[in-house]
Amino acid sequence: MRLLAIGDIHGRLRALQALLDTVGPTPGDRIVTLGDYVDGGPNARGVLDLLIVLSTSTNLVAIRGNHDQLMREARAGEFELELWKSLGGDQTLASYPGESMSGVPDEHWRFLDATCVDFFENQSHIFVHAHVEPDLRLNQQRQRTLHWRALSMAVPHMSGKTVICGHTPQTSGYPVNLGHTICLDTADWLTCLDLSSNEYWQANNEGETRQLLVE
């Protein structure tokens, strides 16, 4: 069984499809997606559709990102809706019928509200969207930290576990390994890392792929 972590997707369905075709996950693999499924790319609707299928056919753990949380909060009122739209929500809504909140199907809200979680950990790794407060257990973390904390503020966590995160774009297009933290938000390239081998695969929204090792 492989443990596979996938960085920020941001509505890039073609890149996600190309990445999954290259990696070839099996029902025995565990896939941890690090959040930000929506905003920034042309097909957030298709990304959520595909992740919902994965959640029923594979061992998927879907971490909730700040953009996913902004989409959830956009239901609260006009201010929250306009804030989300100004941060990429307009691109997400454009992928739905009517380009409005009414076009978002119930199964997408259920995925964002109930399937997604704010963190996940195993014996050796912590998975979050952004980062963690170093001296707090995961169940004591503030949601804002988990969703918004920048990589520049990253220090080792008290558990000694390696933090696997996204959120802070690496304009080089490659993951960054700080020893205690590995960031998989690789800007125009979507990254999938195999935690057992340090091998990773990347795809972009042109359907191009490449395979490397984390240094």
Coordinates of C-alpha atoms in Angstrom, one line a residue:
M1 CA 0.0 0.0 0.0
R2 CA 1.3 3.4 -0.9
L3 CA 0.7 6.6 1.0
L4 CA 0.2 9.3 -1.6
A5 CA -0.1 13.1 -1.0
I6 CA -1.5 15.5 -3.6
G7 CA -1.0 19.2 -3.4
D8 CA -3.3 22.2 -4.2
I9 CA -5.5 21.4 -7.1
H10 CA -7.3 24.8 -7.7
G11 CA -9.8 23.7 -10.2
R12 CA -7.3 22.1 -12.6
L13 CA -9.2 19.0 -13.6
R14 CA -7.0 18.2 -16.6
A15 CA -3.9 18.2 -14.5
L16 CA -5.6 16.0 -11.8
Q17 CA -6.7 13.5 -14.4
A18 CA -3.3 13.4 -16.0
L19 CA -1.6 13.0 -12.6
L20 CA -3.9 10.1 -11.5
D21 CA -3.5 8.4 -14.9
T22 CA 0.3 8.5 -14.4
V23 CA 0.4 7.5 -10.7
G24 CA -2.3 4.8 -11.1
P25 CA -3.6 4.6 -7.6
T26 CA -5.2 1.3 -6.5
P27 CA -7.9 0.6 -3.9
G28 CA -5.1 -0.4 -1.5
D29 CA -3.4 3.0 -1.7
R30 CA -4.2 5.8 0.7
I31 CA -4.5 9.2 -1.0
V32 CA -4.4 12.4 1.0
T33 CA -5.4 15.5 -0.9
L34 CA -4.1 18.7 0.8
G35 CA -7.0 21.1 0.0
D36 CA -7.8 24.1 -2.2
Y37 CA -9.9 22.1 -4.7
V38 CA -11.6 25.2 -5.9
D39 CA -10.6 28.7 -7.2
G40 CA -7.9 29.6 -9.6
G41 CA -8.6 27.1 -12.4
P42 CA -11.3 26.5 -15.0
N43 CA -13.1 23.4 -13.7
A44 CA -13.6 23.3 -9.9
R45 CA -16.9 21.6 -10.5
G46 CA -15.2 18.7 -12.4
V47 CA -12.5 18.5 -9.7
L48 CA -15.1 18.0 -7.0
D49 CA -17.0 15.5 -9.1
L50 CA -13.8 13.5 -9.6
L51 CA -12.8 13.7 -5.9
I52 CA -16.3 12.4 -4.9
V53 CA -15.8 9.4 -7.1
L54 CA -12.3 8.8 -5.6
S55 CA -13.8 9.0 -2.1
T56 CA -16.1 6.0 -2.9
S57 CA -13.6 4.0 -4.9
T58 CA -10.2 4.6 -3.1
N59 CA -9.0 5.2 0.4
L60 CA -9.2 9.0 0.2
V61 CA -8.5 11.6 3.0
A62 CA -9.5 15.0 1.8
I63 CA -8.0 17.9 3.7
R64 CA -9.9 21.2 3.7
G65 CA -8.1 24.3 2.4
N66 CA -8.6 28.0 2.9
H67 CA -10.3 28.4 -0.5
D68 CA -12.6 25.4 0.2
Q69 CA -13.5 27.1 3.6
L70 CA -14.1 30.4 1.8
M71 CA -16.6 28.7 -0.5
R72 CA -18.4 27.2 2.5
E73 CA -18.6 30.5 4.2
A74 CA -19.9 32.2 1.1
R75 CA -23.3 30.8 1.9
A76 CA -23.5 33.0 5.0
G77 CA -24.3 36.3 3.2
E78 CA -23.5 38.8 0.5
F79 CA -20.3 40.0 2.2
E80 CA -18.9 36.5 2.5
L81 CA -19.9 35.7 -1.1
E82 CA -18.3 38.8 -2.5
L83 CA -15.1 38.2 -0.5
W84 CA -14.9 34.6 -1.8
K85 CA -15.5 35.8 -5.4
S86 CA -12.7 38.4 -5.1
L87 CA -10.3 35.6 -4.1
G88 CA -11.1 33.2 -7.0
G89 CA -14.7 32.2 -6.3
D90 CA -15.8 33.8 -9.5
Q91 CA -13.8 31.3 -11.5
T92 CA -15.3 28.5 -9.4
L93 CA -18.9 29.7 -9.9
A94 CA -18.2 30.0 -13.7
S95 CA -17.9 26.2 -13.8
Y96 CA -21.5 25.7 -12.5
P97 CA -24.8 26.1 -14.2
G98 CA -26.0 29.7 -14.0
E99 CA -22.6 30.7 -12.6
S100 CA -24.2 31.1 -9.2
M101 CA -24.4 29.4 -5.8
S102 CA -27.7 27.8 -6.8
G103 CA -25.9 25.8 -9.4
V104 CA -23.7 24.0 -6.8
P105 CA -25.2 20.5 -6.2
D106 CA -25.9 19.1 -2.7
E107 CA -23.2 16.4 -3.1
H108 CA -20.5 19.1 -3.5
W109 CA -21.6 20.8 -0.3
R110 CA -21.6 17.4 1.5
F111 CA -18.1 16.8 0.3
L112 CA -16.8 20.2 1.5
D113 CA -18.8 20.1 4.7
A114 CA -18.6 16.4 5.8
T115 CA -16.1 14.5 3.8
C116 CA -13.3 17.0 4.1
V117 CA -11.3 17.3 7.3
D118 CA -9.0 19.9 8.7
F119 CA -6.1 17.6 9.4
F120 CA -4.9 14.0 9.3
E121 CA -2.0 12.2 10.9
N122 CA -0.4 8.8 11.1
Q123 CA 2.6 7.5 13.1
S124 CA 5.1 9.5 11.1
H125 CA 3.4 12.4 9.3
I126 CA 0.9 15.2 9.8
F127 CA -1.1 16.4 6.8
V128 CA -2.6 19.9 6.8
H129 CA -3.4 22.5 4.2
A130 CA -1.2 25.3 5.5
H131 CA 0.7 24.5 8.7
V132 CA 0.5 24.0 12.4
E133 CA 1.3 25.8 15.7
P134 CA 4.4 23.9 16.8
D135 CA 3.5 23.5 20.5
L136 CA -0.2 22.5 20.1
R137 CA -1.7 19.1 19.5
L138 CA -3.7 18.8 16.3
N139 CA -7.0 18.8 18.1
Q140 CA -6.0 22.1 19.7
Q141 CA -5.0 23.9 16.5
R142 CA -7.0 26.9 15.4
Q143 CA -8.7 26.5 12.0
R144 CA -7.1 29.7 10.8
T145 CA -3.6 28.3 11.4
L146 CA -4.4 25.0 9.6
H147 CA -5.8 26.9 6.6
W148 CA -3.7 30.1 6.4
R149 CA -0.3 29.8 8.1
A150 CA 2.5 30.6 5.7
L151 CA 5.5 28.2 5.1
S152 CA 7.8 31.0 6.2
M153 CA 6.5 30.5 9.7
A154 CA 7.1 26.7 9.7
V155 CA 9.1 25.2 12.5
P156 CA 9.2 21.5 13.7
H157 CA 6.1 20.3 15.4
M158 CA 6.3 19.0 19.0
S159 CA 5.4 15.5 17.9
G160 CA 8.5 15.2 15.8
K161 CA 6.4 14.1 12.8
T162 CA 7.0 15.5 9.4
V163 CA 4.4 18.0 8.2
I164 CA 3.1 17.6 4.7
C165 CA 1.3 20.7 3.5
G166 CA 0.4 22.9 0.6
H167 CA -0.9 26.5 0.5
T168 CA 2.4 28.4 0.0
P169 CA 3.1 28.3 -3.8
Q170 CA 6.6 27.2 -4.9
T171 CA 7.2 29.2 -8.0
S172 CA 10.1 26.9 -8.9
G173 CA 7.5 24.3 -9.7
Y174 CA 9.1 21.8 -7.4
P175 CA 8.3 20.7 -3.8
V176 CA 10.4 22.2 -1.0
N177 CA 11.8 19.9 1.8
L178 CA 12.7 21.6 5.0
G179 CA 13.3 18.4 6.8
H180 CA 10.5 18.9 9.3
T181 CA 8.1 20.0 6.5
I182 CA 7.5 19.2 2.9
C183 CA 5.4 21.7 0.9
L184 CA 3.6 20.3 -2.2
D185 CA 2.0 23.5 -3.5
T186 CA 4.0 23.7 -6.7
A187 CA 2.2 26.5 -8.6
D188 CA 1.5 25.5 -12.2
W189 CA 2.5 21.9 -11.6
L190 CA 0.2 19.6 -9.6
T191 CA 2.3 17.2 -7.4
C192 CA 1.7 13.7 -6.0
L193 CA 4.3 12.5 -3.5
D194 CA 4.8 8.8 -2.5
L195 CA 5.8 9.1 1.2
S196 CA 7.3 5.7 1.3
S197 CA 9.8 6.2 -1.6
N198 CA 10.1 10.1 -1.8
E199 CA 9.2 9.6 -5.5
Y200 CA 6.9 12.2 -6.9
W201 CA 4.9 12.8 -10.1
Q202 CA 3.7 16.1 -11.5
A203 CA 1.2 17.2 -14.2
N204 CA 0.1 20.5 -15.5
N205 CA -3.1 21.7 -17.1
E206 CA -1.7 21.1 -20.5
G207 CA -1.6 17.4 -19.6
E208 CA 2.2 17.2 -19.5
T209 CA 3.8 15.0 -16.8
R210 CA 7.1 14.4 -15.2
Q211 CA 8.6 12.2 -12.5
L212 CA 11.3 13.0 -9.9
L213 CA 12.6 12.4 -6.4
V214 CA 12.3 14.8 -3.4
E215 CA 15.8 16.0 -2.4

